[in-house]
Every structure is written in structure tokens, then in C-alpha cells.
Tab-separated table of N, CA and C in Angstrom:
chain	number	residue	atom	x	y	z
A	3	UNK	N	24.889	48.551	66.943
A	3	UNK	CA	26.315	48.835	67.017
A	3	UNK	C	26.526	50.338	66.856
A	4	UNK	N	27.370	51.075	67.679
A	4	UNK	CA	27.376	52.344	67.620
A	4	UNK	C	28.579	52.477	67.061
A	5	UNK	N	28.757	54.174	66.238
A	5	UNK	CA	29.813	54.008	65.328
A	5	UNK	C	31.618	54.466	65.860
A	6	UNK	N	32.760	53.899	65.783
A	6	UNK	CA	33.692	54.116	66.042
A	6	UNK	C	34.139	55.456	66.417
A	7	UNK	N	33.048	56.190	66.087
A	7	UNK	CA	33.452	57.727	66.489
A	7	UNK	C	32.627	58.735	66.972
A	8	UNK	N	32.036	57.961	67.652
A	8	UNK	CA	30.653	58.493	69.145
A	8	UNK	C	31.579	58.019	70.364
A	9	UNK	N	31.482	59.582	70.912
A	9	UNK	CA	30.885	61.062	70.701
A	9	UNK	C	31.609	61.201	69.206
A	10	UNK	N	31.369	62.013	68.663
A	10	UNK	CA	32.252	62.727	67.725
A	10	UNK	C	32.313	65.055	67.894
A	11	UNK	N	33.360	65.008	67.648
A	11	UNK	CA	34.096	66.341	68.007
A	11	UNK	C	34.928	66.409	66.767
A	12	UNK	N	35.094	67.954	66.519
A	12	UNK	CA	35.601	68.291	65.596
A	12	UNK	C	37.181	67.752	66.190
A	13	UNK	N	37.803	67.587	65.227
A	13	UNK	CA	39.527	67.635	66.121
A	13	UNK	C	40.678	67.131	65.046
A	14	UNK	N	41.333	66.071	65.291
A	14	UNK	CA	42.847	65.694	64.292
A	14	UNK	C	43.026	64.606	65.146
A	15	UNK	N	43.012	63.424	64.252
A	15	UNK	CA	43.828	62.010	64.739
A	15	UNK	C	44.592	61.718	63.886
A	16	UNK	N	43.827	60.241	63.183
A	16	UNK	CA	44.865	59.810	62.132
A	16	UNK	C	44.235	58.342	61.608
A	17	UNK	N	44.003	58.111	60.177
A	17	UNK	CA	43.434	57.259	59.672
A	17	UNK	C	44.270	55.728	58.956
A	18	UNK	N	43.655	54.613	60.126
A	18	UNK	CA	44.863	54.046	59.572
A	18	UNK	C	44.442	52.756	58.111
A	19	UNK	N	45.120	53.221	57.042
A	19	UNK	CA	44.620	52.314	55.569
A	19	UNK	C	45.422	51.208	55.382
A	20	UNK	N	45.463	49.795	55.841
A	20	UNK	CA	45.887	49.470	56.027
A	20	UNK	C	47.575	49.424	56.273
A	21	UNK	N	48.781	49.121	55.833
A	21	UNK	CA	49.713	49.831	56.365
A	21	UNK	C	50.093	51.121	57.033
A	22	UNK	N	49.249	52.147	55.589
A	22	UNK	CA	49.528	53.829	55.375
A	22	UNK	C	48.535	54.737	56.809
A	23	UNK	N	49.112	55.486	56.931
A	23	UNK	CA	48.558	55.898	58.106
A	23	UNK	C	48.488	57.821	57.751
A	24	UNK	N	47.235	58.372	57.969
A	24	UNK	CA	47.087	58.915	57.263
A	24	UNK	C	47.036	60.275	58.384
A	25	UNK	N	47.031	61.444	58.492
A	25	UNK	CA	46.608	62.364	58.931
A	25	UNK	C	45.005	62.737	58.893
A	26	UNK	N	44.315	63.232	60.093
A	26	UNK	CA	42.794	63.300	59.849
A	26	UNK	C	42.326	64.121	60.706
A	27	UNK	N	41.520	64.993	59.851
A	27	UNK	CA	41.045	66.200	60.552
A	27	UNK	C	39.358	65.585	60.616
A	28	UNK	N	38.883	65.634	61.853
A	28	UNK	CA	37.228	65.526	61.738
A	28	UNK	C	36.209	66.845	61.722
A	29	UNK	N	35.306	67.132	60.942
A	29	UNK	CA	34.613	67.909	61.071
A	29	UNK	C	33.192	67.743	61.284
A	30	UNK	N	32.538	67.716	62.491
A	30	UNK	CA	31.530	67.173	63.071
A	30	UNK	C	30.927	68.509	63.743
A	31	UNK	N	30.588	69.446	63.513
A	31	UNK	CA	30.402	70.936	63.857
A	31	UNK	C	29.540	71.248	62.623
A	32	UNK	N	28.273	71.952	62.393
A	32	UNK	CA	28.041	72.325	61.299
A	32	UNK	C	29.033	73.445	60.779
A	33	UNK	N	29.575	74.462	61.463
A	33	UNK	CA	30.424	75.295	61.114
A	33	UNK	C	31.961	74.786	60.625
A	34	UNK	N	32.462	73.303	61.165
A	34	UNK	CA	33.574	72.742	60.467
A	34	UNK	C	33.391	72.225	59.784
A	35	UNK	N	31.574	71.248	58.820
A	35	UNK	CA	31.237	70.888	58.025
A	35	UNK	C	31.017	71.865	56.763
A	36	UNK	N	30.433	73.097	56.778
A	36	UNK	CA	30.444	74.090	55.868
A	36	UNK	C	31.779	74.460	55.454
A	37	UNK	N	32.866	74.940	56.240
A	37	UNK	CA	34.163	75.513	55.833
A	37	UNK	C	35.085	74.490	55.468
A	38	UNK	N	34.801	72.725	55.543
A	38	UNK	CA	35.193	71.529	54.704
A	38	UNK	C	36.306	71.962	54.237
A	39	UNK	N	36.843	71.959	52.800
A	39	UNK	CA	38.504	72.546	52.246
A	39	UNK	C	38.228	73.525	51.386
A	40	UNK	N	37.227	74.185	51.675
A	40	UNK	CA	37.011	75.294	50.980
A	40	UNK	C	37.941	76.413	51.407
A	41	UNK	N	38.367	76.826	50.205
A	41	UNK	CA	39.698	78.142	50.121
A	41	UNK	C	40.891	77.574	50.301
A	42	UNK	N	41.368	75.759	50.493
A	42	UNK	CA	42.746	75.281	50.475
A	42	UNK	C	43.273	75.228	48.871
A	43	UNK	N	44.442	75.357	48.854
A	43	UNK	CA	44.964	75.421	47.561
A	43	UNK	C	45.729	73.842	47.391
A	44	UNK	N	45.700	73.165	48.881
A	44	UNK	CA	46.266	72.142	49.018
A	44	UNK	C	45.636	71.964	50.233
A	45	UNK	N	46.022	69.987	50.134
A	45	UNK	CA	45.787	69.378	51.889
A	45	UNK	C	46.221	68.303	52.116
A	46	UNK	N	47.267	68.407	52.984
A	46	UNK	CA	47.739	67.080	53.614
A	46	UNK	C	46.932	66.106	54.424
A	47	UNK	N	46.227	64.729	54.164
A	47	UNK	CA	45.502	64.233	55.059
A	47	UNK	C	44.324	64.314	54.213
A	48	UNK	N	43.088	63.521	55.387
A	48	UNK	CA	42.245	63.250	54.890
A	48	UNK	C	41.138	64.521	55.646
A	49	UNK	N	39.843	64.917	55.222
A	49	UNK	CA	39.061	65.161	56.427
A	49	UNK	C	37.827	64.462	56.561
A	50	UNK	N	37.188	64.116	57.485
A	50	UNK	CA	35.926	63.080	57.827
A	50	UNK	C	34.570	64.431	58.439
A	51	UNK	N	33.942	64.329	57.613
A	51	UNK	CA	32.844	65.230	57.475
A	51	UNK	C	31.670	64.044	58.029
A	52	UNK	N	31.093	64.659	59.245
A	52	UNK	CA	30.114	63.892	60.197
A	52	UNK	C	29.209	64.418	60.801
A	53	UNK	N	27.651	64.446	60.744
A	53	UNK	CA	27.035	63.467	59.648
A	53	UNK	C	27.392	64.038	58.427
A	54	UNK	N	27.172	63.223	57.268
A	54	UNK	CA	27.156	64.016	55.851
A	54	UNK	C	26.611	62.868	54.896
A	55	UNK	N	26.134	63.471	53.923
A	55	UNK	CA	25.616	62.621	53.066
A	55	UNK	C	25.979	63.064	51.515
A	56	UNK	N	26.220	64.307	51.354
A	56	UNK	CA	26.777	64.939	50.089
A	56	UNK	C	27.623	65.955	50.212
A	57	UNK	N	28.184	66.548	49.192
A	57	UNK	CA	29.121	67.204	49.210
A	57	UNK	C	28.847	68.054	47.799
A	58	UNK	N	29.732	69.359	47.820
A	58	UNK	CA	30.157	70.108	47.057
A	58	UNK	C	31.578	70.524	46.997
A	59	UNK	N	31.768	71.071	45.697
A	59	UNK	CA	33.340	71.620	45.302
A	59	UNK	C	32.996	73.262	45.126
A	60	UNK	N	31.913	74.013	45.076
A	60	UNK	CA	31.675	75.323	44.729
A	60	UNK	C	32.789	76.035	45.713
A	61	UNK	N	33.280	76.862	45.231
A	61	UNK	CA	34.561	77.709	45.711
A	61	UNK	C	35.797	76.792	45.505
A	62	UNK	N	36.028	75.563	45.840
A	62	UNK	CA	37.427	75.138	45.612
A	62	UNK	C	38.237	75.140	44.718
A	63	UNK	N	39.325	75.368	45.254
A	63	UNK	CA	40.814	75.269	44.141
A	63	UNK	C	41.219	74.383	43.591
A	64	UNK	N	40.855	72.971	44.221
A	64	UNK	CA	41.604	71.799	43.711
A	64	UNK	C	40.516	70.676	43.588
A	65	UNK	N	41.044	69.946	42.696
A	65	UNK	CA	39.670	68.534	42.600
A	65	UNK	C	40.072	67.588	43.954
A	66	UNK	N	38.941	66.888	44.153
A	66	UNK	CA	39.313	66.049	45.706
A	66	UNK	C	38.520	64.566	45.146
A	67	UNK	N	39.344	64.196	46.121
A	67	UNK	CA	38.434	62.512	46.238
A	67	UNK	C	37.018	62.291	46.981
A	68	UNK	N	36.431	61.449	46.721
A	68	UNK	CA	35.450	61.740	48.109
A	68	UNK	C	35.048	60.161	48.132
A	69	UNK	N	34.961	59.765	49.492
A	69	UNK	CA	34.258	58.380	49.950
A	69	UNK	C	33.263	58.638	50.877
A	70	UNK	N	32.224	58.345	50.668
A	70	UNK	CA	31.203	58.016	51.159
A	70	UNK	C	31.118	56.743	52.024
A	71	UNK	N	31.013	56.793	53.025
A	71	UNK	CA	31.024	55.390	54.275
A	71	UNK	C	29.380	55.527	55.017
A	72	UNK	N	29.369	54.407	55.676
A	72	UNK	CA	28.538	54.163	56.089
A	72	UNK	C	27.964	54.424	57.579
A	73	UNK	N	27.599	53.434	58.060
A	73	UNK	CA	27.612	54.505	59.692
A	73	UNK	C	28.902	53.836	60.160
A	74	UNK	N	29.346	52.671	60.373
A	74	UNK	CA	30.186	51.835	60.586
A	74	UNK	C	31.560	52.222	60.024
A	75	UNK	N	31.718	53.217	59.117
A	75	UNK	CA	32.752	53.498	58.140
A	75	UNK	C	33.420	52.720	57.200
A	76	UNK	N	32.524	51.627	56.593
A	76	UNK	CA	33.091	51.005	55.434
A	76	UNK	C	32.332	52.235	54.006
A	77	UNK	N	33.706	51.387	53.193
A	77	UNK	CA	33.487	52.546	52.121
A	77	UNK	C	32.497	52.393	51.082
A	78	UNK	N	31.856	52.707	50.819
A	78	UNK	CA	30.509	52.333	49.741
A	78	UNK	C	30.282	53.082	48.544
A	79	UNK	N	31.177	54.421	48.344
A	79	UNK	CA	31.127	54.580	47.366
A	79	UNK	C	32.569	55.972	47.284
A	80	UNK	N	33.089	55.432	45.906
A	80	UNK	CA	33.832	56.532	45.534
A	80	UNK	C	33.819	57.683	44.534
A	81	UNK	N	34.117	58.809	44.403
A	81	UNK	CA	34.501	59.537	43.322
A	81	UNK	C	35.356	61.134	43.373
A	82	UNK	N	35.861	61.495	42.128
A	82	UNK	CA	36.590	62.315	42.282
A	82	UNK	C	36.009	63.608	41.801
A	83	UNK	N	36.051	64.499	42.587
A	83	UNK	CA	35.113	65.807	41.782
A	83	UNK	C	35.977	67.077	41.724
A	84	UNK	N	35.953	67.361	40.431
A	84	UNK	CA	36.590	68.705	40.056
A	84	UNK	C	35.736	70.102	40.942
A	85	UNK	N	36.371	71.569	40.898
A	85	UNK	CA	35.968	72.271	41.585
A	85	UNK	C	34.405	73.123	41.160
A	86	UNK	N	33.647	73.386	41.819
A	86	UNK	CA	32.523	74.237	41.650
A	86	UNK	C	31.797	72.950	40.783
A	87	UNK	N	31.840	72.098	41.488
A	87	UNK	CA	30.369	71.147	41.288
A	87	UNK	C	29.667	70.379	42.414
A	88	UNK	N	28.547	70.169	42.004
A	88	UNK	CA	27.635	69.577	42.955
A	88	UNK	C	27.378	67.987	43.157
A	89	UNK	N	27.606	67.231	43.851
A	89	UNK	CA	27.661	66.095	44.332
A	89	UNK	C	25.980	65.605	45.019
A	90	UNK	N	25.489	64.590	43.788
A	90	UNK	CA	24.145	63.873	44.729
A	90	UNK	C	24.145	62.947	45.665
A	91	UNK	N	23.286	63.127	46.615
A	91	UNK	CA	23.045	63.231	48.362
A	91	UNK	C	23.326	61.408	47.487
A	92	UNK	N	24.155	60.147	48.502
A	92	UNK	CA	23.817	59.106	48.955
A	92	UNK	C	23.392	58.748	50.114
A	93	UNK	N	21.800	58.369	49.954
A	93	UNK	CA	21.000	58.132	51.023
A	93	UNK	C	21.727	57.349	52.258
A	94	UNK	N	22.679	56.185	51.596
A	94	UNK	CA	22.884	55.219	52.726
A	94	UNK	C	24.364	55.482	52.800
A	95	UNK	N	24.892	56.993	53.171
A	95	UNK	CA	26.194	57.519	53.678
A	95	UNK	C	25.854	58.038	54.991
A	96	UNK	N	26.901	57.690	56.115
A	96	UNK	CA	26.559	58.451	56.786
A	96	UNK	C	27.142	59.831	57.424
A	97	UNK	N	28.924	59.172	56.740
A	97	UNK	CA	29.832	60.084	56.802
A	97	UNK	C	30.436	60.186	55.378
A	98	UNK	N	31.109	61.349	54.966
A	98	UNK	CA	32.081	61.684	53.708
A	98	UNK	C	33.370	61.431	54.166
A	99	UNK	N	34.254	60.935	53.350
A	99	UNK	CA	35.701	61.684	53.848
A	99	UNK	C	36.225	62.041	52.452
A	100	UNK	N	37.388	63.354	52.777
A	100	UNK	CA	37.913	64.426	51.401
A	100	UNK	C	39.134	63.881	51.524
A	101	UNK	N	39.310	64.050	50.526
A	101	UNK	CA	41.219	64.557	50.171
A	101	UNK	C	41.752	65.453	49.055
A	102	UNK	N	42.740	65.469	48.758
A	102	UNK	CA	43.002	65.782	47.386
A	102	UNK	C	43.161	64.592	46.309
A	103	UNK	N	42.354	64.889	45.079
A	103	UNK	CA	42.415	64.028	44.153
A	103	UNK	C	43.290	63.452	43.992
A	104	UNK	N	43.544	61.887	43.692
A	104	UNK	CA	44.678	61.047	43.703
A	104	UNK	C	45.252	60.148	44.927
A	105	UNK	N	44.879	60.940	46.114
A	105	UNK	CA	45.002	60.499	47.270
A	105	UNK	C	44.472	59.120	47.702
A	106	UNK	N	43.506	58.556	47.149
A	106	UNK	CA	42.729	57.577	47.474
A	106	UNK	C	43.690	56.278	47.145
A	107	UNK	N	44.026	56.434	45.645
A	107	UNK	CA	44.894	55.465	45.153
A	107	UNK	C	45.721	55.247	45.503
A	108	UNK	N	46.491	56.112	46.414
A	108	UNK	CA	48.041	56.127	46.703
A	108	UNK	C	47.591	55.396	48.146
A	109	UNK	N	46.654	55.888	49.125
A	109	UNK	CA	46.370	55.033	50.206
A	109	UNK	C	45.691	54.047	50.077
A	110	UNK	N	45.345	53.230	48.913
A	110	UNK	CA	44.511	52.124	49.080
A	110	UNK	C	43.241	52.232	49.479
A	111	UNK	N	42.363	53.253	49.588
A	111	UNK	CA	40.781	52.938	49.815
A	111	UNK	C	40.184	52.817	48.502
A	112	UNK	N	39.610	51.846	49.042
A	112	UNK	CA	38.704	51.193	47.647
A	112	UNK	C	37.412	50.849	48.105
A	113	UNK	N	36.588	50.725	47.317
A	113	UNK	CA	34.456	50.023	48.004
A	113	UNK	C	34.928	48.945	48.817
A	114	UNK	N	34.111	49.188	49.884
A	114	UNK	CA	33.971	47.904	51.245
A	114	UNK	C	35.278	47.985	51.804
A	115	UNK	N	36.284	48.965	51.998
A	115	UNK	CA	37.389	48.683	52.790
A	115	UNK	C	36.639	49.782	54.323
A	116	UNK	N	37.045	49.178	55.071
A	116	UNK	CA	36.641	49.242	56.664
A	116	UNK	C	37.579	50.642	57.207
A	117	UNK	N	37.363	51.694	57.207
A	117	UNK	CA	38.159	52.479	57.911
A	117	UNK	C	38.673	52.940	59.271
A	118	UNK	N	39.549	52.850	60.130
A	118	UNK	CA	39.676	52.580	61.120
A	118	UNK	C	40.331	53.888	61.648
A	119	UNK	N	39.779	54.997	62.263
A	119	UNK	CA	40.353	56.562	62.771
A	119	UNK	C	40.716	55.930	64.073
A	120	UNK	N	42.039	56.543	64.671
A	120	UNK	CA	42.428	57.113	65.328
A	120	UNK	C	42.853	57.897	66.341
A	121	UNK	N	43.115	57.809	67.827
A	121	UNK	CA	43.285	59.312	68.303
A	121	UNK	C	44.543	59.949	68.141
């Protein structure tokens, strides 16, 4: 099964959580994967970092959420990380997605919910 977002391209759709429908920036570029929300002081939306398997907060302003999905994009793991820390690699992620901390709760992603992007 190939994943909902092959080809993948950097760009902006929209993520839909069940009702809530979310704004979504993809970053599938190593150069849109490195510059991730680093230097935002804020962010509306989610962003989907592809491939990825870990993450960092070093330089950021704000704490973020982070879900870890699979190739398929169900969610497999969550957490929230304050700024200028380091996040260990999950082997069986295949994509990240960010937000700003708090965000998760307010849209309903929780472990094993199925994410469904957008054009």
C-alpha cells in the first residue's frame, strides 16, 4: 500500500481530524525539513515533516506537539517538547507532524487515529 501522500512536495493543504479541519504545510524537501518552525514565535496549522523519524526544538521559541505516524499516517506516538531539546529517533515513524503545544488536544489526535491530508 503506498502512502496517501506519494508523490510528496513541499506545499499547503489541509488536515482533516475528524470534524476539525486543520491548515497544513508539508515539508518534504530536506531544506523545508531543516527550517521545520524554527524562528516562529507562533503557528497556525499543523506541519507534516516527510520522511522523518525525529525531531528537535534547538532554536525554537515555543513548545510544540509532535506525532509521530506511520507510513500510512496513523498516529503511534505522541509528545510535547519544550524548546532547545532533543527528541529520540522512533524507528517505526515514518512521518512527524508539529504544531504548537496544546494543539493536539483541541483537534482530537490521539494514538491510532488515521490522518487524512488534503489538497
Amino acid at each position: 500500500m503506498t502512502t496517501p501522500l506519494h508523490p510528496l512536495h513541499d506545499g499547503t493543504g489541509r488536515l482533516e481530524v475528524g470534524d476539525v479541519t486543520v491548515p497544513l504545510q508539508i515539508a518534504a524537501s530536506l531544506r523545508a525539513r531543516t527550517r521545520g518552525l524554527l524562528g516562529r514565535s507562533s503557528f497556525r496549522g499543523a506541519l507534516l515533516l516527510t520522511p522523518a523519524r525525529s525531531v528537535h526544538t534547538l532554536g525554537m521559541r515555543i513548545p510544540i506537539d509532535i506525532a509521530y505516524l506511520d507510513r500510512h499516517l496513523r498516529v503511534v506516538d505522541l509528545h510535547t517538547m519544550k524548546p532547545h531539546r532533543i527528541g529520540r529517533p522512533r524507528f517505526h515513524a515514518h512521518h512527524v507532524l508539529e504544531a504548537e503545544a496544546g494543539s493536539f488536544a483541541q483537534w482530537g489526535i490521539a494514538v491510532g487515529i488515521q490522518l487524512t491530508p488534503q489538497p
